[in-house]
Coordinates of C-alpha atoms and ligand atoms in Angstrom, one line a residue:
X649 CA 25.1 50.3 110.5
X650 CA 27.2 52.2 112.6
X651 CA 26.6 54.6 114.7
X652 CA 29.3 56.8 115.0
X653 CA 30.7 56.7 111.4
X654 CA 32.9 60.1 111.2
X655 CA 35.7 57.6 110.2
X656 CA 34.2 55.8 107.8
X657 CA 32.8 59.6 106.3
X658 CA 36.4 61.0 106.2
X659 CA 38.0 57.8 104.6
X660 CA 35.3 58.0 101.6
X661 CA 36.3 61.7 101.5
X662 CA 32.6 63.0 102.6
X663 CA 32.6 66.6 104.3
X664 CA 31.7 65.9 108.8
X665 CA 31.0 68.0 110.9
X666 CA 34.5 67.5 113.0
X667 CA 37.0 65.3 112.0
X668 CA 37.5 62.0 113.5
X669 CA 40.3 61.0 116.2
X670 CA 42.0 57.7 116.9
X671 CA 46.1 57.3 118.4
X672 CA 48.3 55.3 116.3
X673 CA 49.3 52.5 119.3
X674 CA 46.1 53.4 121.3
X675 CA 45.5 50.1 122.9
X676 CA 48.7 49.7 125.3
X677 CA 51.0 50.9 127.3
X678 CA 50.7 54.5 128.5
X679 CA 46.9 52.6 130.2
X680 CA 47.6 51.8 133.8
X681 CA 44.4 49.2 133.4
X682 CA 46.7 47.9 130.2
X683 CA 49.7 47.5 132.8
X684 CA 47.3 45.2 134.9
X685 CA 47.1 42.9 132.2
X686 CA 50.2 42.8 131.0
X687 CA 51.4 42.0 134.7
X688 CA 49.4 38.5 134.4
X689 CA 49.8 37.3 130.4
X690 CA 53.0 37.5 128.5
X691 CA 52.7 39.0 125.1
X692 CA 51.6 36.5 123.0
X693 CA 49.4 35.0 125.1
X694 CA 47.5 38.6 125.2
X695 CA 47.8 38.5 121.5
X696 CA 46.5 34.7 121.4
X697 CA 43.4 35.0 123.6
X698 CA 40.3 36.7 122.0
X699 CA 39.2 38.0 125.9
X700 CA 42.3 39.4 127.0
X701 CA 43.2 41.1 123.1
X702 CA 39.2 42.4 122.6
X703 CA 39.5 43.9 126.6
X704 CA 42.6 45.8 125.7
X705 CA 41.5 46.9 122.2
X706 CA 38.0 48.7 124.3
X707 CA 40.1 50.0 127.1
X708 CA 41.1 53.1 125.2
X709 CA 37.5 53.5 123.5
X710 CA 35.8 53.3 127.3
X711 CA 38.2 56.3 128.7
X712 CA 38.5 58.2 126.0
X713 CA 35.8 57.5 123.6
X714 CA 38.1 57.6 120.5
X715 CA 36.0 57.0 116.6
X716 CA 37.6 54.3 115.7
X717 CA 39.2 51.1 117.6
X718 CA 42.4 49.3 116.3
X719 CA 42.6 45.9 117.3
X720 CA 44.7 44.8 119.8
X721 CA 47.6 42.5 117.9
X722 CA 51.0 42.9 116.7
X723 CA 52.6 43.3 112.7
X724 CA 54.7 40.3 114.1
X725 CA 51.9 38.0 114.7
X726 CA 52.5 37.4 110.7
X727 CA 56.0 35.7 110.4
X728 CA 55.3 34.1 113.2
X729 CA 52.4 32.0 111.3
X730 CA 54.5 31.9 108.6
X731 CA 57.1 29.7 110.5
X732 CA 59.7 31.9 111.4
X733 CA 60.2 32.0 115.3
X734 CA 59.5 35.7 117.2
X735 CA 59.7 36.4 120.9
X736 CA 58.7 39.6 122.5
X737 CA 61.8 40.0 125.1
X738 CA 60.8 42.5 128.2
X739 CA 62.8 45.8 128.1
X740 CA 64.3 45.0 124.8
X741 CA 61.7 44.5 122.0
X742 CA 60.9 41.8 119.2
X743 CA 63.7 38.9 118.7
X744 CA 64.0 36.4 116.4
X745 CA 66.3 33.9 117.2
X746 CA 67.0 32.6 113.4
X747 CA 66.7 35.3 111.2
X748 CA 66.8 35.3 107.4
X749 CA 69.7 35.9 105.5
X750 CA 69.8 33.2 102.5
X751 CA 67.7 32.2 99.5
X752 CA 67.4 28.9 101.9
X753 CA 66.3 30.6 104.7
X754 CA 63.4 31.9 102.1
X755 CA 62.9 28.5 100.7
X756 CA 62.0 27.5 104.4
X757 CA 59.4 30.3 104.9
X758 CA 55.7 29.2 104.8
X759 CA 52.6 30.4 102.6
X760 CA 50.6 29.8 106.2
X761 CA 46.8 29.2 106.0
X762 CA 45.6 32.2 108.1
X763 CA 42.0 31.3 108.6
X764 CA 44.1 28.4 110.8
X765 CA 47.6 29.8 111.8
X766 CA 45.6 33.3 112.9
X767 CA 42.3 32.3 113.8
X768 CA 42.8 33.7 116.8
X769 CA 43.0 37.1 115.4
X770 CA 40.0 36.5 113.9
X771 CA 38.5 35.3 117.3
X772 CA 39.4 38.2 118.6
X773 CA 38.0 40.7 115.8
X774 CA 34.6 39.1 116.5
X775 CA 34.8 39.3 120.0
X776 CA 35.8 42.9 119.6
X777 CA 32.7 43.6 117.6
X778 CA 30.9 42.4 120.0
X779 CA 32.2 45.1 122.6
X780 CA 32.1 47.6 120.6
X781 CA 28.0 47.0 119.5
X782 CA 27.9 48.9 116.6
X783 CA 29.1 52.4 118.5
X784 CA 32.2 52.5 116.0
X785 CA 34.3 51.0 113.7
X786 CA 37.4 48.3 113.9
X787 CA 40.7 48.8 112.5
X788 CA 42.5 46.1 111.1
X789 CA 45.9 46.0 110.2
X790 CA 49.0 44.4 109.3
X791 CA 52.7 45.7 108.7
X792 CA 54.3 46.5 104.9
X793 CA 56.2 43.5 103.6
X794 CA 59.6 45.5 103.8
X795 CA 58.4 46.9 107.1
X796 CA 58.3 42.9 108.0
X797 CA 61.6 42.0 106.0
X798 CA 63.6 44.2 108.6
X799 CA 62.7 42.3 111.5
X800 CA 62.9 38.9 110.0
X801 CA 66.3 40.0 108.5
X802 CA 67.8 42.1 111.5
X803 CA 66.6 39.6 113.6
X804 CA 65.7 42.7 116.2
X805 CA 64.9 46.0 116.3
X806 CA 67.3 48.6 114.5
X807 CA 68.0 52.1 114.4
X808 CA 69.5 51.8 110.7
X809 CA 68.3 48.2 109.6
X810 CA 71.5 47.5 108.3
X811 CA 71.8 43.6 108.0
X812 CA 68.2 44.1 106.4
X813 CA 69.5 46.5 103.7
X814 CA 72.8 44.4 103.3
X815 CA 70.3 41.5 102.1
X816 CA 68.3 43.2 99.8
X817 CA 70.9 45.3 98.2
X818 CA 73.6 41.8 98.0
X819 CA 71.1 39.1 97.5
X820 CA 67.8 40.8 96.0
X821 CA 66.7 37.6 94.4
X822 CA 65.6 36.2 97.8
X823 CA 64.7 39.7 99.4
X824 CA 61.5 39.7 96.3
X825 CA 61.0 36.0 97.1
X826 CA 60.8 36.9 101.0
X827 CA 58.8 40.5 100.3
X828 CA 56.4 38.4 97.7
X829 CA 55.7 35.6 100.2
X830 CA 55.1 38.0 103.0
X831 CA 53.0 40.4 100.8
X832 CA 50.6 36.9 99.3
X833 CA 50.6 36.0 103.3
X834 CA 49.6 39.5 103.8
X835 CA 46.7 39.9 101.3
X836 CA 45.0 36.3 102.5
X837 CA 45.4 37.9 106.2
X838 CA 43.6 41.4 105.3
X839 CA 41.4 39.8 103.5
X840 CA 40.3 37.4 106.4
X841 CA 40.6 40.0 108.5
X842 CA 37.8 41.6 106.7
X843 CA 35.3 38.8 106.4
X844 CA 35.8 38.7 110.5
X845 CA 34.5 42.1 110.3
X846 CA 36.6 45.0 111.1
X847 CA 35.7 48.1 109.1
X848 CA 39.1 49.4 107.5
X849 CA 42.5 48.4 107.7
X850 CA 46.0 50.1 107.9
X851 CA 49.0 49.4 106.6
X852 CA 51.8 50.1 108.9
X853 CA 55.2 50.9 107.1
X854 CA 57.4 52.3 110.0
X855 CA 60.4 51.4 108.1
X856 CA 59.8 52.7 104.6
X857 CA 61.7 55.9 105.5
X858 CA 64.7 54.5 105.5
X859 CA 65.1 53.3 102.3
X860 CA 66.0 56.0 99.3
X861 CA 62.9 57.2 97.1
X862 CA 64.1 54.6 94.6
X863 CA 64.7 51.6 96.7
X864 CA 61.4 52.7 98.3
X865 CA 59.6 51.7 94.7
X866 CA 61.8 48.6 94.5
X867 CA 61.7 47.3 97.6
X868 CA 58.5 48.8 99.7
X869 CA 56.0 50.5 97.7
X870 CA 55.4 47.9 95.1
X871 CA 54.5 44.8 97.3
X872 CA 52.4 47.9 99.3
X873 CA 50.5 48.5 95.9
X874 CA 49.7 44.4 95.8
X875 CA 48.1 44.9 99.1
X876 CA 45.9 48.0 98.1
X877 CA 45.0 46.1 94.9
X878 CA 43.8 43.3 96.5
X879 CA 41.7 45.0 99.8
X880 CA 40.4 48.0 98.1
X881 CA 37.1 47.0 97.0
X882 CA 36.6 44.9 100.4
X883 CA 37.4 47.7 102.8
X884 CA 38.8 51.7 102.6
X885 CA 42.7 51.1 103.1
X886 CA 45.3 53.6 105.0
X887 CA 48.8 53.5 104.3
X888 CA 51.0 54.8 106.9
X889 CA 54.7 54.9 106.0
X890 CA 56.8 57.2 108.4
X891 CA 59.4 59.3 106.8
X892 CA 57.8 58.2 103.5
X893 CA 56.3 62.1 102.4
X894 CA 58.5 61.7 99.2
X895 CA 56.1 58.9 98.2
X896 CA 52.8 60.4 98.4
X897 CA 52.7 61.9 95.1
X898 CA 52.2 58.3 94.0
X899 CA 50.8 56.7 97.3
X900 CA 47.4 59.1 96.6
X901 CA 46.9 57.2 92.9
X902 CA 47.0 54.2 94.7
X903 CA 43.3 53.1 95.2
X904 CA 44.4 53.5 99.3
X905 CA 41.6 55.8 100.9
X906 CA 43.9 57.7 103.2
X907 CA 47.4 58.4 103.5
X908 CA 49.0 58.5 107.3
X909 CA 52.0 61.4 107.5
X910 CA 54.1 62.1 110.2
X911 CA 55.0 64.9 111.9
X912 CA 58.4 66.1 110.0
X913 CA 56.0 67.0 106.7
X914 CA 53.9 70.0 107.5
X915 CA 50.1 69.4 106.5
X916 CA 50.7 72.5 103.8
X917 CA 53.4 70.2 102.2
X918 CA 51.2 66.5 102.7
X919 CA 48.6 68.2 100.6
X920 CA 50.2 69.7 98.0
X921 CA 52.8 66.3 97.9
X922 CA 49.3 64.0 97.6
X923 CA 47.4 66.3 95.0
X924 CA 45.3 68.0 97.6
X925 CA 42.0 65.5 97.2
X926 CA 43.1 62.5 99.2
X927 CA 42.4 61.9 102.8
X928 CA 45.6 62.4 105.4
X929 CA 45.8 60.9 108.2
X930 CA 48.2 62.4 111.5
X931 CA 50.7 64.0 112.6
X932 CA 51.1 65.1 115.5
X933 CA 54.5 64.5 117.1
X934 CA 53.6 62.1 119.7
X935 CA 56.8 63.5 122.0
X936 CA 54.3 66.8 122.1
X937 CA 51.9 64.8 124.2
X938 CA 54.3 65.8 127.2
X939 CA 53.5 69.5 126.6
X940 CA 50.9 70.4 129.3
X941 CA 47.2 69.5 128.5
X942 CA 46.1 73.6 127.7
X943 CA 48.9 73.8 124.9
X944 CA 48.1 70.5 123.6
X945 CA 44.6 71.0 123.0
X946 CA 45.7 74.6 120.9
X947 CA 48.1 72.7 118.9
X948 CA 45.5 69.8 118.3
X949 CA 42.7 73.1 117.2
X950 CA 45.7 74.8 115.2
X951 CA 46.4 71.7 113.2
X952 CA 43.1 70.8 112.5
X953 CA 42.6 74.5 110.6
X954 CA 45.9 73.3 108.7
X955 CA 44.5 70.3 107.2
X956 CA 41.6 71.4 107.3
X957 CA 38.2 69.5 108.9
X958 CA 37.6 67.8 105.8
X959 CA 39.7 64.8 104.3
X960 CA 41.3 64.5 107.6
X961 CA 41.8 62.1 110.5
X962 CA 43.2 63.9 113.5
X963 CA 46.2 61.1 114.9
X964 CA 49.8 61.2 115.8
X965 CA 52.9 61.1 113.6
X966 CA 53.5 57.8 115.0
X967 CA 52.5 55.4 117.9
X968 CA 52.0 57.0 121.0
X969 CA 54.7 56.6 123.7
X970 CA 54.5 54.7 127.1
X971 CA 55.5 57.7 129.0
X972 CA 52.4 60.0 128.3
X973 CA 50.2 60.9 131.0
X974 CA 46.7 59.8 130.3
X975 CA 45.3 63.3 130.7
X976 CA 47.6 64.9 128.4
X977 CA 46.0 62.1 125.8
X978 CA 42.8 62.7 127.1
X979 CA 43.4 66.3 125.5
X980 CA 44.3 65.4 123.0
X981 CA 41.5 63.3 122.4
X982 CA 38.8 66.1 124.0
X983 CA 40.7 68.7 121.8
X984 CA 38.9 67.4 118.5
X985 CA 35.5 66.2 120.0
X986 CA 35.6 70.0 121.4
X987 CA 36.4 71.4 117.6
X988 CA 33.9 74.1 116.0
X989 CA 34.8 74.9 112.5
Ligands
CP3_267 O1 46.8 50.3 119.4 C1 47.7 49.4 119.5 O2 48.7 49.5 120.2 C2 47.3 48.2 118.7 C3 48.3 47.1 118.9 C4 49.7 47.3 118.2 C5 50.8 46.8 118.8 N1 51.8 46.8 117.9 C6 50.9 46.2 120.2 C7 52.2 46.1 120.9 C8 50.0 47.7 116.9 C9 49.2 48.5 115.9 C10 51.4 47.4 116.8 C11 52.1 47.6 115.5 C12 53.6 47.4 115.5 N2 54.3 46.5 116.1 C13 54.4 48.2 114.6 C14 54.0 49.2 113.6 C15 53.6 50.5 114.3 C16 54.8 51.3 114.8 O3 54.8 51.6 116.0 O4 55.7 51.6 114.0 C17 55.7 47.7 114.9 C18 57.0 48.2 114.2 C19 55.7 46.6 115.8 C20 56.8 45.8 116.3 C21 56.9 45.9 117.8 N3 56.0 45.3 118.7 C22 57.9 46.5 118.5 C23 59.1 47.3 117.9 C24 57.6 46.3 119.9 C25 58.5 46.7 121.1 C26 58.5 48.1 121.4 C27 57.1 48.7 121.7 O5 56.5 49.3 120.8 O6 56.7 48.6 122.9 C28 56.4 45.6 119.9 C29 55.7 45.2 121.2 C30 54.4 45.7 121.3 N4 53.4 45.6 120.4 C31 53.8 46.2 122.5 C32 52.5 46.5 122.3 C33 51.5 47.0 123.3 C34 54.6 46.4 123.9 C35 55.1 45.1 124.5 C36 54.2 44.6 125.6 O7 53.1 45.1 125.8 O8 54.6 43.6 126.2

């Protein structure tokens, strides 16, 4: 049992006394005892070794005191069993040096065995677990398939994804043999991910906004729906997809326990877009953690009453950013723990 399960009570929809809080990104870069790390092991590695990824994942639950941890990984770690080369350059992001952009490129992809090409994930989770004793629960999570399909496409980060749109809008064929093989790789990984022990998981579609409602359905939301299928009766699952608030009408029949929304959709228009009865996750714009800590913490109270204490989970509209003082996320953080219906 766990102790503190406010999380695990919002995501099965059960009234709480306050909602629960947890920061998209939470475990990284805005921690100066993150930076002390990262000044010893390269990415990866920190990624690859079950001390150093379980350390940072409790570094924000020890200061903070968050109520829910999300492991310490990266959506990348996936193509990356599945054969297809990534490096994390400093100052510039994800690379991959030979990205897709043929049905032979696909054909070269591999169906990985995660319980062996990501054990260490699963190293970590239970290493995690272990730090964590029960107090609260683990996220798990993994990015969408088309989320994935930009970066192994694009071969980098984008601010319009356009060699990844090219491809599945001139060669779909091979963009649903990549997106299936990334969503089957996907479903084994979750599932493992599960067994290991972590509590929930998330799927992270940071990229679904920039695909039209219909190519959405076509290209995103129904490898997303495989996913949910396949993990809902293991463990509650949250689908985040930023700029996707034209898709929650049909995200909340789903089966997925909670929705994530960011903060261009007012909580007013997330619950009427989702049918009112689903639980939302966010959205506060995580640029308004550089407002001073007082006008924080009345924002955090004001959008609480807006969504309302119940079928909610107090985050940000998307991951925090690595220029935030930590006391502005500490109120952030105190702003909810402080909250009195
Ligand atoms: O709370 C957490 O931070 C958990 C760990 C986590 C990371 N990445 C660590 C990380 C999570 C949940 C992610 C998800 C992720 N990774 C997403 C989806 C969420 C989102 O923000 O939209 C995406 C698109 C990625 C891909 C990725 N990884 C990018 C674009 C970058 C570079 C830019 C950046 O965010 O800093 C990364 C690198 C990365 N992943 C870092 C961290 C802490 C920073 C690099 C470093 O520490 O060396």
């Amino acid at each position: 049992m766990i102790k503190n399960d406010l999380f695990l009570r919002a995501l099965n929809g059960e009234n709480v006394e306050r909602p629960p809080v947890w920061m998209m990104r939470q475990a990284g870069r805005y921690l100066p005892e993150f930076m002390e790390i990262k000044k010893k092991y390269d990415f990866f590695t920190r990624c690859q070794t079950p001390e150093l990824a379980s350390e940072i994942t409790v570094q924000p639950i020890r200061r903070f005191g968050m109520d829910a941890a999300i492991l310490f990984s990266d959506i990348l770690v996936v193509p990356q069993a599945m054969d297809i080369e990534v490096q994390m350059k400093p100052n510039f992001g994800p690379y991959l040096p030979n990205p897709i952009r043929s049905i032979a490129d696909v054909d070269r992809v591999v169906i990985p065995d995660v319980n062996k090409e990501l054990d260490y994930v699963m190293k970590a989770i239970a290493m995690t677990k272990e730090k964590l004793a029960s107090e609260i629960p683990l996220i798990g999570f993994a990015g969408s398939p088309w989320t994935l399909l930009c970066y192994c496409v694009q071969g980098e980060g984008s601010k319009t994804f356009d060699k990844a749109k090219e491809f599945c809008f001139t060669q779909p064929e091979a963009a649903h043999q990549l997106l299936q093989k990334i969503t089957d790789t996907t479903i084994a990984y979750l599932k493992a991910k599960v067994h290991a022990g972590v509590n929930a998981v998330q799927v992270f579609d940071s990229w679904g906004g920039m695909l039209s409602p219909t190519d959405y359905k076509e290209f995103s939301w129904q490898y997303i729906q495989q996913i949910i299928d396949a993990l809902k009766d293991l463990a509650p699952v949250i689908v985040f997809g930023k700029g996707c608030w034209f898709a929650l009408g049909d995200m909340a029949k789903s089966g997925a326990a909670a929705l994530g929304v960011d903060w261009t959709c007012s909580a007013r228009n997330a619950r009427y877009l989702s049918g009112g009865n689903i639980t939302l996750q966010g959205n506060f714009d995580p640029s308004r953690l550089l407002s001073p800590p007082e006008e924080i913490k009345k924002m955090v109270t004001q959008m609480i009453r807006d969504f309302g204490k119940d079928k909610y989970i107090v985050n940000l509209g998307h991951g925090i950013l690595p220029n935030v003082p930590v006391e502005n996320a500490k109120a952030f953080i105190d702003a909810v723990k402080e909250f009195r219906p």
